[in-house]
Amino acid sequence: GAPPDLCPAHPGLFQEMGKAECHFTNGTEKVRFVERHFYNRVEDVVFDSDVGEFVGFTPAGEKWAQDWNSDPEGMEYTRTAVDWYCRQNYEGITPFLVDRRVPPSP
């Protein structure tokens, strides 16, 4: 069925959300930056530093990805987020990180 109406008082309300993620492996040895864009709970477009460009998942997301990927200054800014956003903030967030290593099982 349809998802629940989270805002019944505003049936014409649209929601937009952006999310930035940093994935750390071995401290800052391997760092991955992921920027996600959602509209009405649907992921439209994502940037993954391992890919190096925006990828669209909907017709609108494909258009936005094409526009953003064709902007050299914006792409330079996004591609360097691994350093200025992730690595820059690593020391401040390390006390809150959870070690996710799983011990070997027999």
GROMACS .gro file of N, CA, C and O in nm:
model
  424
    1GLY      N    1   0.080  -0.118   0.000
    1GLY     CA    2   0.000   0.000   0.000
    1GLY      C    3   0.085   0.126   0.000
    1GLY      O    4   0.207   0.122  -0.001
    2ALA      N    5   0.017   0.235   0.006
    2ALA     CA    6   0.082   0.367   0.005
    2ALA      C    7   0.147   0.393   0.140
    2ALA      O    8   0.099   0.346   0.243
    3PRO      N    9   0.259   0.468   0.142
    3PRO     CA   10   0.321   0.502   0.270
    3PRO      C   11   0.228   0.593   0.350
    3PRO      O   12   0.142   0.661   0.294
    4PRO      N   13   0.243   0.593   0.482
    4PRO     CA   14   0.156   0.677   0.565
    4PRO      C   15   0.177   0.824   0.534
    4PRO      O   16   0.287   0.867   0.498
    5ASP      N   17   0.071   0.901   0.548
    5ASP     CA   18   0.079   1.046   0.529
    5ASP      C   19   0.143   1.106   0.652
    5ASP      O   20   0.082   1.111   0.759
    6LEU      N   21   0.266   1.148   0.641
    6LEU     CA   22   0.340   1.199   0.756
    6LEU      C   23   0.301   1.340   0.794
    6LEU      O   24   0.336   1.388   0.901
    7CYS      N   25   0.232   1.407   0.706
    7CYS     CA   26   0.194   1.545   0.734
    7CYS      C   27   0.052   1.570   0.682
    7CYS      O   28   0.033   1.642   0.584
    8PRO      N   29  -0.050   1.510   0.746
    8PRO     CA   30  -0.186   1.521   0.693
    8PRO      C   31  -0.240   1.664   0.689
    8PRO      O   32  -0.327   1.694   0.609
    9ALA      N   33  -0.188   1.752   0.773
    9ALA     CA   34  -0.236   1.890   0.774
    9ALA      C   35  -0.188   1.967   0.651
    9ALA      O   36  -0.242   2.072   0.618
   10HIS      N   37  -0.084   1.917   0.583
   10HIS     CA   38  -0.027   1.984   0.466
   10HIS      C   39  -0.014   1.885   0.351
   10HIS      O   40   0.097   1.841   0.319
   11PRO      N   41  -0.124   1.847   0.287
   11PRO     CA   42  -0.117   1.743   0.183
   11PRO      C   43  -0.032   1.782   0.063
   11PRO      O   44   0.015   1.696  -0.008
   12GLY      N   45  -0.011   1.911   0.038
   12GLY     CA   46   0.070   1.954  -0.076
   12GLY      C   47   0.215   1.978  -0.040
   12GLY      O   48   0.290   2.033  -0.118
   13LEU      N   49   0.256   1.936   0.079
   13LEU     CA   50   0.392   1.961   0.127
   13LEU      C   51   0.490   1.865   0.059
   13LEU      O   52   0.468   1.745   0.056
   14PHE      N   53   0.597   1.919   0.004
   14PHE     CA   54   0.703   1.839  -0.055
   14PHE      C   55   0.826   1.848   0.033
   14PHE      O   56   0.852   1.951   0.093
   15GLN      N   57   0.900   1.739   0.040
   15GLN     CA   58   1.019   1.735   0.125
   15GLN      C   59   1.143   1.713   0.040
   15GLN      O   60   1.145   1.627  -0.046
   16GLU      N   61   1.245   1.793   0.070
   16GLU     CA   62   1.374   1.778   0.004
   16GLU      C   63   1.479   1.759   0.112
   16GLU      O   64   1.475   1.824   0.216
   17MET      N   65   1.571   1.665   0.090
   17MET     CA   66   1.674   1.639   0.191
   17MET      C   67   1.806   1.610   0.122
   17MET      O   68   1.810   1.541   0.020
   18GLY      N   69   1.912   1.665   0.178
   18GLY     CA   70   2.046   1.633   0.134
   18GLY      C   71   2.119   1.567   0.250
   18GLY      O   72   2.093   1.598   0.367
   19LYS      N   73   2.207   1.474   0.220
   19LYS     CA   74   2.279   1.402   0.324
   19LYS      C   75   2.424   1.382   0.279
   19LYS      O   76   2.448   1.339   0.166
   20ALA      N   77   2.517   1.417   0.367
   20ALA     CA   78   2.659   1.396   0.338
   20ALA      C   79   2.711   1.289   0.433
   20ALA      O   80   2.682   1.291   0.552
   21GLU      N   81   2.786   1.195   0.379
   21GLU     CA   82   2.840   1.085   0.458
   21GLU      C   83   2.990   1.074   0.435
   21GLU      O   84   3.037   1.093   0.324
   22CYS      N   85   3.061   1.037   0.542
   22CYS     CA   86   3.203   1.005   0.531
   22CYS      C   87   3.222   0.862   0.577
   22CYS      O   88   3.174   0.825   0.684
   23HIS      N   89   3.288   0.782   0.497
   23HIS     CA   90   3.315   0.643   0.530
   23HIS      C   91   3.467   0.630   0.547
   23HIS      O   92   3.542   0.655   0.454
   24PHE      N   93   3.509   0.588   0.666
   24PHE     CA   94   3.651   0.578   0.699
   24PHE      C   95   3.691   0.432   0.710
   24PHE      O   96   3.624   0.354   0.776
   25THR      N   97   3.804   0.396   0.648
   25THR     CA   98   3.862   0.264   0.662
   25THR      C   99   4.005   0.283   0.710
   25THR      O  100   4.080   0.359   0.648
   26ASN      N  101   4.038   0.217   0.819
   26ASN     CA  102   4.174   0.230   0.875
   26ASN      C  103   4.206   0.376   0.907
   26ASN      O  104   4.304   0.431   0.858
   27GLY      N  105   4.123   0.438   0.989
   27GLY     CA  106   4.144   0.580   1.019
   27GLY      C  107   4.118   0.662   0.894
   27GLY      O  108   4.012   0.652   0.835
   28THR      N  109   4.216   0.740   0.854
   28THR     CA  110   4.198   0.821   0.732
   28THR      C  111   4.276   0.763   0.614
   28THR      O  112   4.298   0.831   0.514
   29GLU      N  113   4.316   0.636   0.626
   29GLU     CA  114   4.390   0.574   0.516
   29GLU      C  115   4.304   0.565   0.390
   29GLU      O  116   4.349   0.596   0.280
   30LYS      N  117   4.180   0.522   0.404
   30LYS     CA  118   4.086   0.515   0.292
   30LYS      C  119   3.960   0.589   0.335
   30LYS      O  120   3.892   0.550   0.429
   31VAL      N  121   3.931   0.699   0.267
   31VAL     CA  122   3.816   0.781   0.301
   31VAL      C  123   3.727   0.793   0.177
   31VAL      O  124   3.776   0.817   0.067
   32ARG      N  125   3.598   0.776   0.199
   32ARG     CA  126   3.500   0.787   0.090
   32ARG      C  127   3.395   0.889   0.130
   32ARG      O  128   3.342   0.885   0.240
   33PHE      N  129   3.366   0.984   0.041
   33PHE     CA  130   3.264   1.086   0.063
   33PHE      C  131   3.144   1.054  -0.025
   33PHE      O  132   3.159   1.027  -0.144
   34VAL      N  133   3.024   1.055   0.035
   34VAL     CA  134   2.900   1.028  -0.040
   34VAL      C  135   2.802   1.141  -0.009
   34VAL      O  136   2.779   1.172   0.108
   35GLU      N  137   2.749   1.203  -0.112
   35GLU     CA  138   2.649   1.310  -0.097
   35GLU      C  139   2.521   1.263  -0.167
   35GLU      O  140   2.522   1.232  -0.286
   36ARG      N  141   2.412   1.257  -0.090
   36ARG     CA  142   2.285   1.205  -0.142
   36ARG      C  143   2.180   1.316  -0.143
   36ARG      O  144   2.175   1.398  -0.052
   37HIS      N  145   2.094   1.315  -0.245
   37HIS     CA  146   1.984   1.411  -0.255
   37HIS      C  147   1.852   1.336  -0.273
   37HIS      O  148   1.841   1.252  -0.362
   38PHE      N  149   1.756   1.369  -0.186
   38PHE     CA  150   1.625   1.303  -0.187
   38PHE      C  151   1.516   1.407  -0.211
   38PHE      O  152   1.528   1.522  -0.167
   39TYR      N  153   1.409   1.363  -0.274
   39TYR     CA  154   1.290   1.446  -0.289
   39TYR      C  155   1.170   1.356  -0.266
   39TYR      O  156   1.156   1.253  -0.334
   40ASN      N  157   1.088   1.392  -0.168
   40ASN     CA  158   0.972   1.309  -0.130
   40ASN      C  159   1.011   1.164  -0.105
   40ASN      O  160   0.951   1.071  -0.157
   41ARG      N  161   1.115   1.144  -0.026
   41ARG     CA  162   1.164   1.013   0.018
   41ARG      C  163   1.220   0.926  -0.095
   41ARG      O  164   1.238   0.807  -0.079
   42VAL      N  165   1.249   0.986  -0.210
   42VAL     CA  166   1.308   0.913  -0.323
   42VAL      C  167   1.448   0.969  -0.346
   42VAL      O  168   1.465   1.090  -0.360
   43GLU      N  169   1.547   0.881  -0.349
   43GLU     CA  170   1.684   0.925  -0.378
   43GLU      C  171   1.695   0.954  -0.527
   43GLU      O  172   1.680   0.864  -0.611
   44ASP      N  173   1.720   1.081  -0.558
   44ASP     CA  174   1.726   1.125  -0.698
   44ASP      C  175   1.867   1.119  -0.754
   44ASP      O  176   1.887   1.082  -0.869
   45VAL      N  177   1.965   1.163  -0.675
   45VAL     CA  178   2.100   1.177  -0.728
   45VAL      C  179   2.200   1.156  -0.614
   45VAL      O  180   2.171   1.188  -0.498
   46VAL      N  181   2.315   1.099  -0.648
   46VAL     CA  182   2.419   1.075  -0.548
   46VAL      C  183   2.555   1.104  -0.610
   46VAL      O  184   2.577   1.083  -0.729
   47PHE      N  185   2.644   1.158  -0.524
   47PHE     CA  186   2.785   1.171  -0.560
   47PHE      C  187   2.862   1.075  -0.471
   47PHE      O  188   2.843   1.073  -0.349
   48ASP      N  189   2.947   0.994  -0.530
   48ASP     CA  190   3.032   0.902  -0.455
   48ASP      C  191   3.176   0.933  -0.497
   48ASP      O  192   3.208   0.928  -0.617
   49SER      N  193   3.261   0.965  -0.400
   49SER     CA  194   3.399   1.002  -0.436
   49SER      C  195   3.472   0.888  -0.505
   49SER      O  196   3.566   0.912  -0.582
   50ASP      N  197   3.431   0.763  -0.482
   50ASP     CA  198   3.493   0.651  -0.553
   50ASP      C  199   3.455   0.650  -0.700
   50ASP      O  200   3.529   0.599  -0.784
   51VAL      N  201   3.340   0.708  -0.735
   51VAL     CA  202   3.296   0.719  -0.874
   51VAL      C  203   3.348   0.848  -0.936
   51VAL      O  204   3.390   0.852  -1.051
   52GLY      N  205   3.344   0.958  -0.857
   52GLY     CA  206   3.401   1.085  -0.902
   52GLY      C  207   3.304   1.177  -0.973
   52GLY      O  208   3.344   1.281  -1.024
   53GLU      N  209   3.177   1.139  -0.978
   53GLU     CA  210   3.076   1.225  -1.040
   53GLU      C  211   2.939   1.192  -0.983
   53GLU      O  212   2.920   1.091  -0.917
   54PHE      N  213   2.843   1.281  -1.012
   54PHE     CA  214   2.705   1.259  -0.969
   54PHE      C  215   2.639   1.157  -1.061
   54PHE      O  216   2.665   1.155  -1.182
   55VAL      N  217   2.553   1.074  -1.004
   55VAL     CA  218   2.476   0.976  -1.079
   55VAL      C  219   2.330   0.994  -1.043
   55VAL      O  220   2.295   0.998  -0.925
   56GLY      N  221   2.244   1.005  -1.144
   56GLY     CA  222   2.101   1.023  -1.122
   56GLY      C  223   2.027   0.891  -1.127
   56GLY      O  224   2.062   0.802  -1.204
   57PHE      N  225   1.923   0.879  -1.043
   57PHE     CA  226   1.843   0.757  -1.037
   57PHE      C  227   1.699   0.779  -1.085
   57PHE      O  228   1.623   0.683  -1.096
   58THR      N  229   1.661   0.903  -1.108
   58THR     CA  230   1.529   0.937  -1.159
   58THR      C  231   1.550   1.030  -1.277
   58THR      O  232   1.661   1.082  -1.296
   59PRO      N  233   1.448   1.056  -1.357
   59PRO     CA  234   1.468   1.151  -1.468
   59PRO      C  235   1.517   1.287  -1.420
   59PRO      O  236   1.609   1.345  -1.479
   60ALA      N  237   1.460   1.339  -1.311
   60ALA     CA  238   1.507   1.468  -1.258
   60ALA      C  239   1.650   1.455  -1.207
   60ALA      O  240   1.734   1.542  -1.231
   61GLY      N  241   1.681   1.346  -1.137
   61GLY     CA  242   1.815   1.324  -1.086
   61GLY      C  243   1.919   1.312  -1.196
   61GLY      O  244   2.031   1.361  -1.183
   62GLU      N  245   1.881   1.249  -1.306
   62GLU     CA  246   1.973   1.239  -1.420
   62GLU      C  247   2.003   1.377  -1.477
   62GLU      O  248   2.118   1.407  -1.513
   63LYS      N  249   1.902   1.462  -1.484
   63LYS     CA  250   1.922   1.599  -1.534
   63LYS      C  251   2.012   1.678  -1.440
   63LYS      O  252   2.104   1.748  -1.483
   64TRP      N  253   1.984   1.670  -1.308
   64TRP     CA  254   2.067   1.741  -1.211
   64TRP      C  255   2.210   1.690  -1.216
   64TRP      O  256   2.305   1.769  -1.213
   65ALA      N  257   2.228   1.558  -1.225
   65ALA     CA  258   2.363   1.501  -1.232
   65ALA      C  259   2.437   1.555  -1.354
   65ALA      O  260   2.553   1.594  -1.345
   66GLN      N  261   2.368   1.559  -1.467
   66GLN     CA  262   2.430   1.611  -1.590
   66GLN      C  263   2.471   1.758  -1.572
   66GLN      O  264   2.583   1.797  -1.608
   67ASP      N  265   2.382   1.837  -1.513
   67ASP     CA  266   2.413   1.979  -1.491
   67ASP      C  267   2.530   1.996  -1.395
   67ASP      O  268   2.623   2.072  -1.421
   68TRP      N  269   2.526   1.926  -1.283
   68TRP     CA  270   2.631   1.941  -1.181
   68TRP      C  271   2.764   1.887  -1.232
   68TRP      O  272   2.869   1.946  -1.204
   69ASN      N  273   2.764   1.776  -1.306
   69ASN     CA  274   2.888   1.718  -1.358
   69ASN      C  275   2.952   1.808  -1.463
   69ASN      O  276   3.072   1.798  -1.488
   70SER      N  277   2.874   1.896  -1.526
   70SER     CA  278   2.929   1.984  -1.630
   70SER      C  279   2.982   2.116  -1.573
   70SER      O  280   3.027   2.201  -1.649
   71ASP      N  281   2.979   2.131  -1.441
   71ASP     CA  282   3.030   2.252  -1.375
   71ASP      C  283   3.167   2.221  -1.315
   71ASP      O  284   3.176   2.163  -1.207
   72PRO      N  285   3.277   2.259  -1.384
   72PRO     CA  286   3.412   2.223  -1.336
   72PRO      C  287   3.443   2.274  -1.196
   72PRO      O  288   3.501   2.202  -1.115
   73GLU      N  289   3.402   2.397  -1.165
   73GLU     CA  290   3.430   2.453  -1.032
   73GLU      C  291   3.353   2.378  -0.923
   73GLU      O  292   3.408   2.345  -0.818
   74GLY      N  293   3.227   2.351  -0.948
   74GLY     CA  294   3.145   2.277  -0.852
   74GLY      C  295   3.196   2.135  -0.833
   74GLY      O  296   3.199   2.083  -0.721
   75MET      N  297   3.239   2.072  -0.941
   75MET     CA  298   3.291   1.935  -0.931
   75MET      C  299   3.422   1.931  -0.855
   75MET      O  300   3.445   1.839  -0.777
   76GLU      N  301   3.507   2.029  -0.875
   76GLU     CA  302   3.633   2.035  -0.799
   76GLU      C  303   3.602   2.046  -0.650
   76GLU      O  304   3.664   1.979  -0.567
   77TYR      N  305   3.506   2.131  -0.615
   77TYR     CA  306   3.464   2.149  -0.476
   77TYR      C  307   3.411   2.017  -0.417
   77TYR      O  308   3.450   1.976  -0.308
   78THR      N  309   3.326   1.949  -0.492
   78THR     CA  310   3.268   1.824  -0.442
   78THR      C  311   3.373   1.714  -0.436
   78THR      O  312   3.377   1.637  -0.338
   79ARG      N  313   3.457   1.704  -0.536
   79ARG     CA  314   3.559   1.598  -0.537
   79ARG      C  315   3.660   1.614  -0.424
   79ARG      O  316   3.717   1.515  -0.379
   80THR      N  317   3.684   1.736  -0.381
   80THR     CA  318   3.782   1.757  -0.272
   80THR      C  319   3.717   1.749  -0.134
   80THR      O  320   3.786   1.768  -0.033
   81ALA      N  321   3.587   1.719  -0.126
   81ALA     CA  322   3.518   1.710   0.004
   81ALA      C  323   3.577   1.601   0.092
   81ALA      O  324   3.570   1.609   0.214
   82VAL      N  325   3.639   1.500   0.032
   82VAL     CA  326   3.707   1.396   0.111
   82VAL      C  327   3.807   1.462   0.207
   82VAL      O  328   3.817   1.424   0.323
   83ASP      N  329   3.876   1.565   0.159
   83ASP     CA  330   3.975   1.633   0.242
   83ASP      C  331   3.914   1.741   0.331
   83ASP      O  332   3.933   1.740   0.452
   84TRP      N  333   3.841   1.837   0.272
   84TRP     CA  334   3.795   1.952   0.351
   84TRP      C  335   3.675   1.920   0.439
   84TRP      O  336   3.649   1.991   0.536
   85TYR      N  337   3.601   1.814   0.409
   85TYR     CA  338   3.485   1.780   0.491
   85TYR      C  339   3.513   1.658   0.579
   85TYR      O  340   3.495   1.663   0.700
   86CYS      N  341   3.558   1.550   0.520
   86CYS     CA  342   3.577   1.425   0.595
   86CYS      C  343   3.704   1.426   0.679
   86CYS      O  344   3.697   1.417   0.802
   87ARG      N  345   3.818   1.435   0.613
   87ARG     CA  346   3.944   1.429   0.689
   87ARG      C  347   3.955   1.545   0.788
   87ARG      O  348   4.006   1.527   0.898
   88GLN      N  349   3.908   1.661   0.750
   88GLN     CA  350   3.913   1.779   0.836
   88GLN      C  351   3.838   1.755   0.967
   88GLN      O  352   3.878   1.802   1.072
   89ASN      N  353   3.728   1.682   0.961
   89ASN     CA  354   3.644   1.661   1.078
   89ASN      C  355   3.671   1.529   1.149
   89ASN      O  356   3.610   1.501   1.252
   90TYR      N  357   3.764   1.449   1.099
   90TYR     CA  358   3.789   1.316   1.155
   90TYR      C  359   3.827   1.322   1.303
   90TYR      O  360   3.773   1.248   1.384
   91GLU      N  361   3.918   1.409   1.339
   91GLU     CA  362   3.963   1.417   1.479
   91GLU      C  363   3.848   1.452   1.573
   91GLU      O  364   3.841   1.401   1.684
   92GLY      N  365   3.757   1.537   1.528
   92GLY     CA  366   3.645   1.575   1.613
   92GLY      C  367   3.542   1.466   1.632
   92GLY      O  368   3.473   1.463   1.734
   93ILE      N  369   3.531   1.376   1.534
   93ILE     CA  370   3.429   1.272   1.545
   93ILE      C  371   3.482   1.139   1.595
   93ILE      O  372   3.404   1.052   1.633
   94THR      N  373   3.615   1.120   1.601
   94THR     CA  374   3.669   0.990   1.641
   94THR      C  375   3.620   0.943   1.778
   94THR      O  376   3.601   0.823   1.795
   95PRO      N  377   3.596   1.031   1.876
   95PRO     CA  378   3.545   0.978   2.004
   95PRO      C  379   3.406   0.914   1.991
   95PRO      O  380   3.367   0.836   2.077
   96PHE      N  381   3.333   0.943   1.885
   96PHE     CA  382   3.198   0.892   1.868
   96PHE      C  383   3.188   0.776   1.770
   96PHE      O  384   3.081   0.720   1.750
   97LEU      N  385   3.300   0.742   1.706
   97LEU     CA  386   3.298   0.633   1.608
   97LEU      C  387   3.290   0.499   1.678
   97LEU      O  388   3.342   0.480   1.787
   98VAL      N  389   3.228   0.404   1.612
   98VAL     CA  390   3.213   0.269   1.665
   98VAL      C  391   3.303   0.179   1.583
   98VAL      O  392   3.298   0.179   1.461
   99ASP      N  393   3.386   0.101   1.653
   99ASP     CA  394   3.471   0.005   1.584
   99ASP      C  395   3.383  -0.109   1.536
   99ASP      O  396   3.320  -0.179   1.615
  100ARG      N  397   3.376  -0.129   1.405
  100ARG     CA  398   3.283  -0.227   1.349
  100ARG      C  399   3.354  -0.356   1.306
  100ARG      O  400   3.299  -0.433   1.229
  101ARG      N  401   3.472  -0.380   1.357
  101ARG     CA  402   3.539  -0.504   1.322
  101ARG      C  403   3.471  -0.620   1.393
  101ARG      O  404   3.435  -0.613   1.508
  102VAL      N  405   3.457  -0.729   1.321
  102VAL     CA  406   3.394  -0.849   1.375
  102VAL      C  407   3.503  -0.951   1.404
  102VAL      O  408   3.585  -0.980   1.316
  103PRO      N  409   3.506  -1.008   1.525
  103PRO     CA  410   3.610  -1.107   1.554
  103PRO      C  411   3.589  -1.232   1.468
  103PRO      O  412   3.475  -1.265   1.433
  104PRO      N  413   3.698  -1.298   1.433
  104PRO     CA  414   3.684  -1.418   1.352
  104PRO      C  415   3.602  -1.524   1.425
  104PRO      O  416   3.610  -1.537   1.547
  105SER      N  417   3.526  -1.601   1.351
  105SER     CA  418   3.448  -1.710   1.412
  105SER      C  419   3.505  -1.844   1.368
  105SER      O  420   3.561  -1.854   1.258
  106PRO      N  421   3.493  -1.945   1.453
  106PRO     CA  422   3.552  -2.076   1.416
  106PRO      C  423   3.484  -2.144   1.302
  106PRO      O  424   3.378  -2.124   1.262
   0.00000   0.00000   0.00000
